[in-house]
Coordinates of C-alpha atoms and ligand atoms in Angstrom, one line a residue:
A22 CA 91.3 132.1 100.9
M23 CA 93.4 130.1 104.2
E24 CA 96.7 128.4 102.0
Q25 CA 96.0 124.7 102.2
S26 CA 99.5 123.5 100.5
H27 CA 96.9 121.1 99.0
S28 CA 99.1 119.1 97.2
T29 CA 102.0 118.9 99.8
S30 CA 100.1 115.7 101.7
V31 CA 98.0 112.8 100.3
A32 CA 96.4 112.8 103.1
G33 CA 95.4 116.3 102.3
M34 CA 94.3 115.7 98.8
V35 CA 91.8 113.1 100.2
K36 CA 89.4 115.9 101.5
L37 CA 89.8 117.3 97.5
V38 CA 88.2 114.1 95.8
L39 CA 85.4 114.1 98.1
L40 CA 84.6 117.5 97.6
E41 CA 84.9 117.0 94.6
A42 CA 82.4 114.3 94.2
K43 CA 80.0 117.2 96.0
L44 CA 80.6 119.7 93.5
I45 CA 79.6 117.3 90.8
E46 CA 76.7 116.0 92.3
N47 CA 75.4 119.7 92.6
L48 CA 76.5 120.4 88.8
S49 CA 73.9 117.0 88.4
S50 CA 71.4 118.9 90.2
Y51 CA 72.2 122.0 88.2
A52 CA 71.0 119.6 85.2
D53 CA 68.0 118.7 86.3
E54 CA 66.8 122.3 87.1
L55 CA 67.8 123.3 83.6
E56 CA 65.9 119.9 82.3
R57 CA 62.8 120.9 84.2
R58 CA 62.9 124.6 83.1
L59 CA 63.5 122.8 79.2
N60 CA 60.8 120.8 79.6
I61 CA 58.4 123.5 80.1
L62 CA 59.1 125.4 77.0
K63 CA 59.5 122.0 74.6
R64 CA 55.6 121.1 75.9
A65 CA 54.4 125.4 75.7
V66 CA 56.2 126.4 72.5
P67 CA 54.3 123.9 70.1
Q68 CA 51.0 124.6 71.6
L69 CA 52.0 128.3 71.1
Q70 CA 53.0 128.1 67.6
A71 CA 50.0 125.9 66.6
E72 CA 47.5 128.3 67.9
S73 CA 50.0 131.7 66.2
N74 CA 49.9 129.6 62.6
K75 CA 46.5 129.1 62.8
A76 CA 45.8 133.2 63.2
I77 CA 48.7 133.9 60.5
S78 CA 46.9 131.8 58.1
Q79 CA 43.6 133.9 58.5
M80 CA 44.3 136.5 60.3
E81 CA 41.3 138.9 59.7
E82 CA 38.8 135.6 60.0
Y83 CA 40.3 134.7 63.2
V84 CA 40.5 137.7 65.1
S85 CA 36.7 138.2 63.8
N86 CA 35.4 135.3 66.1
P87 CA 35.0 137.3 69.8
I88 CA 36.6 133.9 71.6
N89 CA 39.8 134.0 69.5
G90 CA 39.9 138.0 69.5
F91 CA 39.4 137.9 73.4
S92 CA 41.9 135.2 73.7
L93 CA 44.1 137.4 72.0
I94 CA 43.8 140.6 74.3
R95 CA 44.0 138.4 77.3
R96 CA 46.7 136.4 76.4
M97 CA 48.9 139.3 75.4
N98 CA 48.0 141.4 78.2
Q99 CA 49.1 138.7 80.7
D100 CA 51.1 135.8 79.5
W101 CA 54.2 137.5 78.1
N102 CA 54.9 139.3 81.0
D103 CA 54.7 135.6 83.1
W104 CA 56.9 134.7 80.1
M105 CA 59.5 137.4 80.9
L106 CA 59.5 136.6 84.9
F107 CA 59.9 133.2 83.7
M108 CA 62.7 134.1 81.6
E109 CA 64.2 136.2 84.7
D110 CA 63.7 133.8 87.0
P111 CA 67.4 132.6 87.4
V112 CA 68.4 128.6 86.8
G113 CA 69.8 126.9 89.7
S114 CA 70.5 129.7 91.8
S115 CA 71.1 127.4 94.5
Q116 CA 73.6 125.3 93.1
V117 CA 75.6 128.4 92.1
A118 CA 75.1 129.2 95.9
Y119 CA 76.7 126.3 96.6
V120 CA 78.9 126.2 94.5
S121 CA 80.6 129.6 95.1
S122 CA 80.3 128.5 99.5
Q123 CA 82.8 125.8 98.8
K124 CA 85.4 128.4 97.1
S125 CA 87.5 128.9 99.7
Q126 CA 88.4 125.2 100.0
L127 CA 89.2 124.8 96.4
P128 CA 93.1 124.9 95.6
T129 CA 94.3 128.4 94.9
N130 CA 97.0 129.8 92.3
V131 CA 99.5 129.1 94.4
D132 CA 98.8 125.1 95.0
L133 CA 98.8 124.9 91.4
I134 CA 102.0 126.3 90.7
E135 CA 103.1 124.0 93.9
A136 CA 101.8 121.0 92.3
C137 CA 103.3 121.8 88.7
I138 CA 106.7 122.3 90.4
A139 CA 105.9 119.2 91.9
I140 CA 105.5 117.4 88.3
Y141 CA 108.8 118.8 87.0
R142 CA 110.5 117.7 90.4
L143 CA 109.1 114.1 89.7
Q144 CA 110.6 114.6 85.7
R145 CA 114.1 115.9 87.2
F146 CA 114.9 113.2 89.1
Y147 CA 113.2 109.9 87.5
N148 CA 114.0 110.9 84.0
L149 CA 110.5 111.8 82.7
T150 CA 109.8 113.0 79.5
V151 CA 106.6 115.2 78.9
K152 CA 105.0 112.3 77.0
D153 CA 105.9 109.8 79.8
V154 CA 104.1 112.0 82.5
S155 CA 101.3 113.0 79.9
T156 CA 100.6 109.0 79.4
G157 CA 100.8 107.6 82.7
M158 CA 104.6 106.0 81.6
L159 CA 106.2 106.2 85.3
N160 CA 109.5 104.9 85.8
G161 CA 108.8 102.2 83.1
K162 CA 105.7 101.3 84.4
K163 CA 102.3 102.3 82.9
Y164 CA 99.5 103.6 84.8
D165 CA 96.0 103.6 83.2
V166 CA 95.8 107.2 84.1
S167 CA 96.3 110.7 81.6
L168 CA 96.4 114.0 81.7
N169 CA 94.1 116.0 79.3
A170 CA 94.9 119.1 77.3
L171 CA 94.2 121.4 80.3
D172 CA 96.5 119.7 82.1
T173 CA 99.4 120.0 79.6
Y174 CA 98.6 123.5 78.7
V175 CA 98.9 124.6 82.2
L176 CA 102.3 122.4 82.6
G177 CA 103.5 124.5 79.7
R178 CA 102.4 127.5 80.9
E179 CA 104.1 127.8 84.3
H180 CA 107.0 126.2 82.8
H181 CA 107.1 129.3 80.1
K182 CA 106.7 131.6 82.8
H183 CA 109.3 130.3 85.6
H184 CA 111.8 127.8 84.7
T185 CA 115.6 127.9 83.0
V186 CA 114.8 124.5 81.6
D187 CA 112.3 125.5 79.0
L188 CA 109.9 122.5 78.5
A189 CA 107.2 124.8 77.6
G190 CA 107.3 123.8 73.7
E191 CA 107.5 120.2 74.6
W192 CA 104.0 120.9 77.0
F193 CA 102.6 122.1 73.9
A194 CA 102.9 120.4 71.9
E195 CA 101.5 117.8 74.0
T196 CA 98.4 120.1 74.3
N197 CA 98.5 120.4 70.8
S198 CA 98.2 116.5 70.0
W199 CA 95.6 116.0 72.4
L200 CA 93.1 118.9 71.7
M201 CA 93.6 116.9 67.8
E202 CA 92.0 113.9 68.7
H203 CA 90.1 114.6 72.2
T204 CA 87.3 116.6 73.7
L205 CA 87.0 118.5 76.8
S206 CA 84.3 118.2 79.2
T207 CA 84.7 121.3 81.0
P208 CA 82.5 124.6 79.3
I209 CA 85.4 126.3 77.4
G210 CA 85.5 122.4 75.4
A211 CA 81.2 122.7 74.9
D212 CA 82.2 124.6 71.4
R213 CA 85.0 123.0 69.8
E214 CA 86.1 125.5 67.1
K215 CA 85.8 127.9 69.8
M216 CA 88.4 126.1 71.7
L217 CA 90.6 125.5 69.3
H218 CA 90.6 129.3 68.4
F219 CA 91.2 130.0 72.0
F220 CA 94.5 127.9 71.9
A221 CA 95.2 129.0 68.4
S222 CA 95.7 132.2 70.1
A223 CA 97.0 131.5 73.5
F224 CA 99.7 129.7 71.6
F225 CA 100.2 132.4 69.5
D226 CA 100.6 135.2 72.1
Y227 CA 103.0 132.7 73.7
K228 CA 105.1 132.5 70.1
Y229 CA 104.6 129.2 69.0
Y230 CA 103.1 129.7 65.8
S231 CA 103.7 126.4 64.2
I232 CA 101.4 125.0 66.9
A233 CA 99.1 127.9 66.7
L234 CA 98.8 127.6 63.1
S235 CA 97.9 123.7 63.3
L236 CA 95.1 124.7 65.7
F237 CA 93.8 127.6 63.6
D238 CA 93.7 125.6 60.4
H239 CA 91.7 122.6 62.1
A240 CA 89.7 125.4 63.5
L241 CA 88.8 126.7 59.9
V242 CA 88.2 123.0 58.7
L243 CA 85.9 122.1 61.5
G244 CA 84.1 125.7 61.0
K245 CA 84.1 125.0 57.5
K246 CA 85.6 128.6 56.8
T247 CA 88.4 127.8 54.7
G248 CA 86.7 130.2 52.2
D249 CA 86.4 133.1 54.9
P250 CA 88.8 135.7 53.8
A251 CA 89.7 138.0 57.0
L252 CA 90.6 134.1 58.7
L253 CA 92.8 133.2 55.4
N254 CA 94.8 136.7 56.3
R255 CA 95.1 135.7 59.7
R256 CA 96.3 132.5 59.1
R257 CA 98.7 134.0 56.6
D258 CA 100.1 136.3 59.5
I259 CA 100.6 132.9 61.3
E260 CA 102.1 130.7 59.0
K261 CA 104.9 133.1 58.4
L262 CA 105.5 133.8 61.9
A263 CA 105.7 129.8 61.9
R264 CA 108.2 129.4 58.6
E265 CA 110.8 131.8 60.6
E266 CA 110.2 129.5 63.9
V267 CA 113.1 127.5 65.6
L268 CA 112.2 125.2 67.6
A269 CA 114.3 123.7 69.9
K270 CA 113.9 119.9 71.5
T271 CA 114.6 120.3 74.8
E272 CA 114.1 116.8 77.0
P273 CA 114.4 117.4 81.1
K274 CA 118.1 116.7 81.9
A275 CA 118.1 113.8 84.5
D276 CA 119.4 116.1 88.0
A277 CA 123.1 114.7 87.8
T278 CA 124.0 115.1 91.5
N279 CA 125.0 111.8 93.7
Y280 CA 121.6 112.7 95.5
G281 CA 119.4 112.5 92.2
R282 CA 121.7 109.0 91.4
G283 CA 120.4 108.0 94.6
C284 CA 116.9 108.8 94.3
R285 CA 116.8 106.4 91.2
G286 CA 118.4 103.5 92.7
E287 CA 121.6 103.9 91.0
F288 CA 123.8 103.2 94.1
V289 CA 125.5 100.1 93.0
G290 CA 127.8 97.9 95.1
I291 CA 127.2 99.3 98.5
S292 CA 125.2 96.7 100.2
N293 CA 124.6 96.5 104.1
L294 CA 127.4 95.4 105.8
Y295 CA 125.5 92.6 108.1
C296 CA 122.7 91.7 109.9
V297 CA 122.1 90.6 113.6
Y298 CA 119.8 90.3 115.8
K299 CA 119.8 92.5 119.0
F300 CA 119.0 90.3 122.1
G301 CA 118.9 92.0 125.5
T302 CA 117.5 92.3 129.2
S303 CA 114.6 94.1 128.5
P304 CA 110.7 92.6 128.1
F305 CA 110.2 93.4 124.9
L306 CA 113.9 92.3 123.5
L307 CA 113.2 88.8 125.4
L308 CA 110.0 88.9 123.3
A309 CA 111.4 89.4 120.1
P310 CA 114.6 90.5 119.3
I311 CA 115.2 93.2 116.8
K312 CA 116.8 92.2 113.2
M313 CA 119.4 95.1 112.5
E314 CA 121.1 95.3 109.2
I315 CA 123.9 97.5 109.7
R316 CA 124.4 99.7 107.1
L317 CA 127.5 101.8 107.6
L318 CA 130.1 101.5 110.8
N319 CA 131.5 105.1 110.4
P320 CA 129.4 107.4 110.6
F321 CA 126.9 104.9 112.3
I322 CA 123.8 103.6 110.3
I323 CA 121.5 101.1 111.2
V324 CA 117.5 99.8 109.6
F325 CA 115.8 98.1 112.3
H326 CA 113.3 95.4 110.5
D327 CA 109.6 95.2 111.8
V328 CA 109.8 97.7 115.0
L329 CA 106.3 98.9 114.7
S330 CA 103.1 96.2 114.2
P331 CA 100.2 97.0 111.3
R332 CA 98.2 97.4 114.0
E333 CA 100.4 100.6 115.6
I334 CA 100.7 102.3 112.9
D335 CA 97.0 102.6 111.8
E336 CA 96.8 104.2 114.9
L337 CA 99.9 106.4 114.7
Q338 CA 98.2 107.7 111.2
K339 CA 94.4 108.0 112.7
L340 CA 96.1 110.3 115.6
A341 CA 97.8 112.2 113.4
R342 CA 95.9 112.7 109.9
P343 CA 93.6 115.4 111.5
L344 CA 96.3 117.3 112.9
L345 CA 98.5 117.7 110.0
E346 CA 99.7 120.7 108.8
R347 CA 102.5 121.8 106.2
T348 CA 105.6 121.5 107.3
T349 CA 108.6 124.1 107.3
V350 CA 112.1 124.5 107.0
V351 CA 114.3 127.3 109.3
K352 CA 114.9 130.1 107.6
F353 CA 117.2 133.4 109.3
K354 CA 115.8 131.9 112.5
K355 CA 112.1 131.7 111.3
Y356 CA 110.3 128.3 110.2
E357 CA 108.7 129.3 107.0
K358 CA 107.0 127.0 103.9
D359 CA 110.0 126.2 101.1
S360 CA 109.4 124.1 98.1
R361 CA 112.7 121.8 99.3
R362 CA 110.3 120.3 101.9
T363 CA 106.6 119.6 100.9
S364 CA 105.1 117.2 103.6
K365 CA 102.3 117.9 106.5
G366 CA 102.8 116.5 109.5
T367 CA 102.0 116.9 113.5
W368 CA 103.9 116.6 116.5
I369 CA 103.0 113.8 118.9
E370 CA 104.2 113.7 122.2
R371 CA 105.8 110.9 123.5
D372 CA 103.8 110.4 126.6
H373 CA 100.8 111.1 124.2
N374 CA 98.8 107.7 125.3
N375 CA 99.8 104.0 125.7
L376 CA 100.9 103.3 122.6
T377 CA 103.5 106.5 122.1
K378 CA 105.1 105.3 125.5
R379 CA 105.2 101.8 124.2
I380 CA 107.4 103.0 121.1
E381 CA 109.3 105.5 122.9
R382 CA 110.4 102.1 125.2
R383 CA 110.9 99.7 122.2
I384 CA 113.4 102.7 121.2
T385 CA 115.4 102.7 123.9
D386 CA 115.4 99.1 123.8
M387 CA 116.8 99.8 120.2
V388 CA 119.4 102.4 120.2
E389 CA 120.2 102.6 124.4
L390 CA 120.0 106.4 124.4
D391 CA 117.8 108.3 126.8
L392 CA 115.0 110.0 125.3
R393 CA 113.9 111.9 128.3
Y394 CA 115.0 115.1 126.8
S395 CA 114.4 114.7 123.3
E396 CA 111.8 115.8 120.7
P397 CA 108.3 115.1 120.6
F398 CA 107.4 111.9 117.6
Q399 CA 107.0 114.4 114.5
V400 CA 104.3 111.6 112.2
M401 CA 104.5 113.1 108.6
N402 CA 103.0 112.2 105.3
Y403 CA 104.3 113.3 101.4
G404 CA 101.9 114.5 99.3
L405 CA 102.3 115.2 95.0
G406 CA 105.7 114.9 94.5
G407 CA 106.6 115.6 98.2
H408 CA 110.4 115.2 98.9
Y409 CA 112.7 116.8 101.9
A410 CA 115.9 118.1 100.1
A411 CA 119.4 116.9 101.1
H412 CA 119.8 118.4 105.3
E413 CA 121.3 117.7 107.9
D414 CA 119.6 117.0 111.3
F415 CA 121.8 118.5 113.8
L416 CA 120.9 122.1 114.6
G417 CA 124.8 123.8 114.9
D418 CA 125.1 127.2 116.1
T419 CA 122.9 128.5 113.6
W420 CA 119.6 127.6 115.3
A421 CA 118.0 129.9 117.7
D422 CA 116.4 127.7 120.1
K423 CA 119.4 125.1 120.5
K424 CA 120.4 125.3 123.8
E425 CA 124.1 124.4 125.0
E426 CA 124.7 121.2 124.4
D427 CA 121.7 120.3 123.6
D428 CA 122.3 119.3 119.6
R429 CA 120.3 116.4 117.8
I430 CA 122.7 113.6 118.8
A431 CA 120.8 111.1 116.5
T432 CA 117.6 110.5 114.7
V433 CA 115.1 107.8 114.4
L434 CA 113.3 107.6 111.0
F435 CA 110.1 105.4 111.1
Y436 CA 108.6 104.4 107.8
L437 CA 104.9 103.7 108.4
T438 CA 104.0 103.0 104.8
D439 CA 105.5 101.1 101.6
V440 CA 105.8 103.4 98.9
E441 CA 105.2 102.1 95.2
Q442 CA 108.1 104.3 93.4
G443 CA 110.3 106.6 94.9
G444 CA 110.9 108.4 98.4
A445 CA 114.1 106.8 99.3
T446 CA 116.0 108.2 102.1
V447 CA 119.3 109.1 100.5
F448 CA 123.0 109.8 102.0
T449 CA 124.2 111.9 99.1
I450 CA 127.9 111.8 100.1
L451 CA 127.8 108.0 101.9
N452 CA 126.0 106.7 99.0
Q453 CA 123.3 105.1 101.0
A454 CA 119.6 104.8 99.8
V455 CA 117.0 103.4 102.2
S456 CA 113.7 102.6 100.5
P457 CA 110.2 103.1 102.8
K458 CA 109.1 99.9 104.0
R459 CA 106.2 99.8 106.3
G460 CA 107.1 98.9 110.2
T461 CA 111.1 99.9 109.5
A462 CA 113.3 102.5 111.5
L463 CA 116.2 103.8 110.2
F464 CA 118.7 105.0 112.5
W465 CA 121.9 107.2 112.6
Y466 CA 124.2 109.8 114.3
N467 CA 124.4 113.1 113.7
L468 CA 127.3 114.2 116.3
H469 CA 131.1 113.6 115.7
R470 CA 131.9 112.0 119.2
N471 CA 132.9 115.6 120.4
G472 CA 129.6 116.8 119.8
T473 CA 129.6 118.7 116.6
G474 CA 127.7 117.9 113.5
D475 CA 129.1 115.3 111.1
T476 CA 128.3 116.6 107.6
R477 CA 129.0 113.5 106.1
T478 CA 125.2 112.8 107.2
L479 CA 123.9 115.4 104.8
H480 CA 120.7 112.9 103.6
G481 CA 116.9 113.7 102.2
G482 CA 113.5 111.9 100.9
C483 CA 113.2 111.4 97.3
P484 CA 110.2 113.1 95.6
V485 CA 107.5 110.4 96.3
L486 CA 106.7 109.4 92.8
V487 CA 103.7 106.8 93.3
G488 CA 102.3 106.6 96.9
S489 CA 101.8 107.8 100.2
K490 CA 104.9 108.4 102.2
W491 CA 104.1 108.4 105.6
I492 CA 107.2 108.7 108.1
M493 CA 107.7 109.1 112.2
T494 CA 110.9 110.6 113.0
L495 CA 112.0 111.5 116.5
W496 CA 115.2 113.8 116.6
I497 CA 117.0 112.7 119.8
R498 CA 118.7 115.4 121.7
E499 CA 122.2 115.0 123.4
R500 CA 121.6 116.3 127.0
M501 CA 121.0 113.0 129.0
Q502 CA 123.4 110.7 127.6
L503 CA 125.9 111.2 129.9
F504 CA 125.6 107.9 131.2
T505 CA 124.5 105.6 128.4
R506 CA 127.1 107.1 126.1
P507 CA 129.5 108.4 129.0
C508 CA 132.9 108.7 126.0
L509 CA 130.3 111.0 124.0
K510 CA 133.0 113.9 124.6
E511 CA 136.2 113.9 124.3
T512 CA 138.7 115.7 126.3
T513 CA 140.4 118.9 124.1
Ligands
AKG625 O1 111.4 111.6 104.4 C1 112.8 110.9 104.5 O2 112.6 109.9 104.2 C2 113.8 112.0 105.4 C3 112.7 113.0 106.3 C4 113.5 113.4 107.6 O3 115.3 113.8 106.7 C5 113.8 114.4 108.1 O4 112.5 114.6 108.4 O5 114.9 115.0 108.7
FE2_626 FE1 116.2 114.8 108.5

């Protein structure tokens, strides 16, 4: 199946919600078909039994009657063949075919691993315990959601396989307590005793013996098999290993970098320098002066407030939504998918339509740079734990497609949505954090006056904890700034 990176945008995951609803409807029709079939049997079997009981109770007498005799011969000749055909006829084959036809649309194992990594990232960045995640306690706010035993089991399993900080035990313990109290509405949950044995042996294989023992015991009691010698032997083996087991309790450690602190809102004592209104002679500025919040003078970082209207934003999202594709990063001069940047995005030409042209003019008013050779707009939507790890926007000398003196002099980053929790843009060296606010734009220079990259602009998009973060970026190129920014080049 084509990798669709389902978890990397909220817009993309909406498709899965719709597909799941159809699959459930399909499962319900499957149940209806089974029920119809069951109803036929429920009607027929008692009638067949009544006749058979009559025959059994007075066998010779029964068949001495020619009517009974004939009927028996005919039934045995014809009806049993029909029952066989009835039993052979697959139930719900059209529903099975539907599921099979949708299989390529379902998330793959890669999608699942990516989603696990997103959860671990959220734990690390926002200091969330396993219990927090599993019960929907996100950053001190309780949401009416929770994981089930299969969710926590998979999160433990992936930790066991891939992770250096081993939270597997915590996730497995959470799975255990879930299983003690609840039932699963999946095929594996249909037979509770079997399900407990399944998990017991899975945890045994992962060498989490105490958890295996607890589930095994639960299964014995449930199946009333506490006297079964073979099972008791098995129990003794597990118990022996469980007694020798040393369990280290690990909890996720909060990301201790400055970036992590910025994402958690721990930059303190750093307020905006000041706010000013930008007036001007252009039609837009005459009508509505822009509120500018100067964050830093060197390097220059500003936040422009209320520069896109809700209607403009709706239109941008409508335009971008069907075109979203997994974003990439440059690795060895090639663009590739990478867990350091998990979002979906699309490029929109600045002269695409009246709206984009209008926004382009507004940016010129705001930042007084010539946009002619700049890049198209990029509209992006982040997904589950979606982030963009710390990076610089300038191209430096490393990029194959960078032309002489045409680096990304500045970045304009529009926030198209508020984000309920997380998703700030953080400048890790400069101790600046900007929270997304619908309609606001962040602007900064990426280059020194002499045109080299200003490494102090290292920044990242923090993992989104709750919400759908949409942004639109414009990377302004250096070429054409000669007239608007004549002092750009220092003579060397
Ligand atoms: O999402 C963000 O806040 C940052 C995005 C960014 O830095 C970029 O797209 O270059
Ligand atoms: Fe960036």
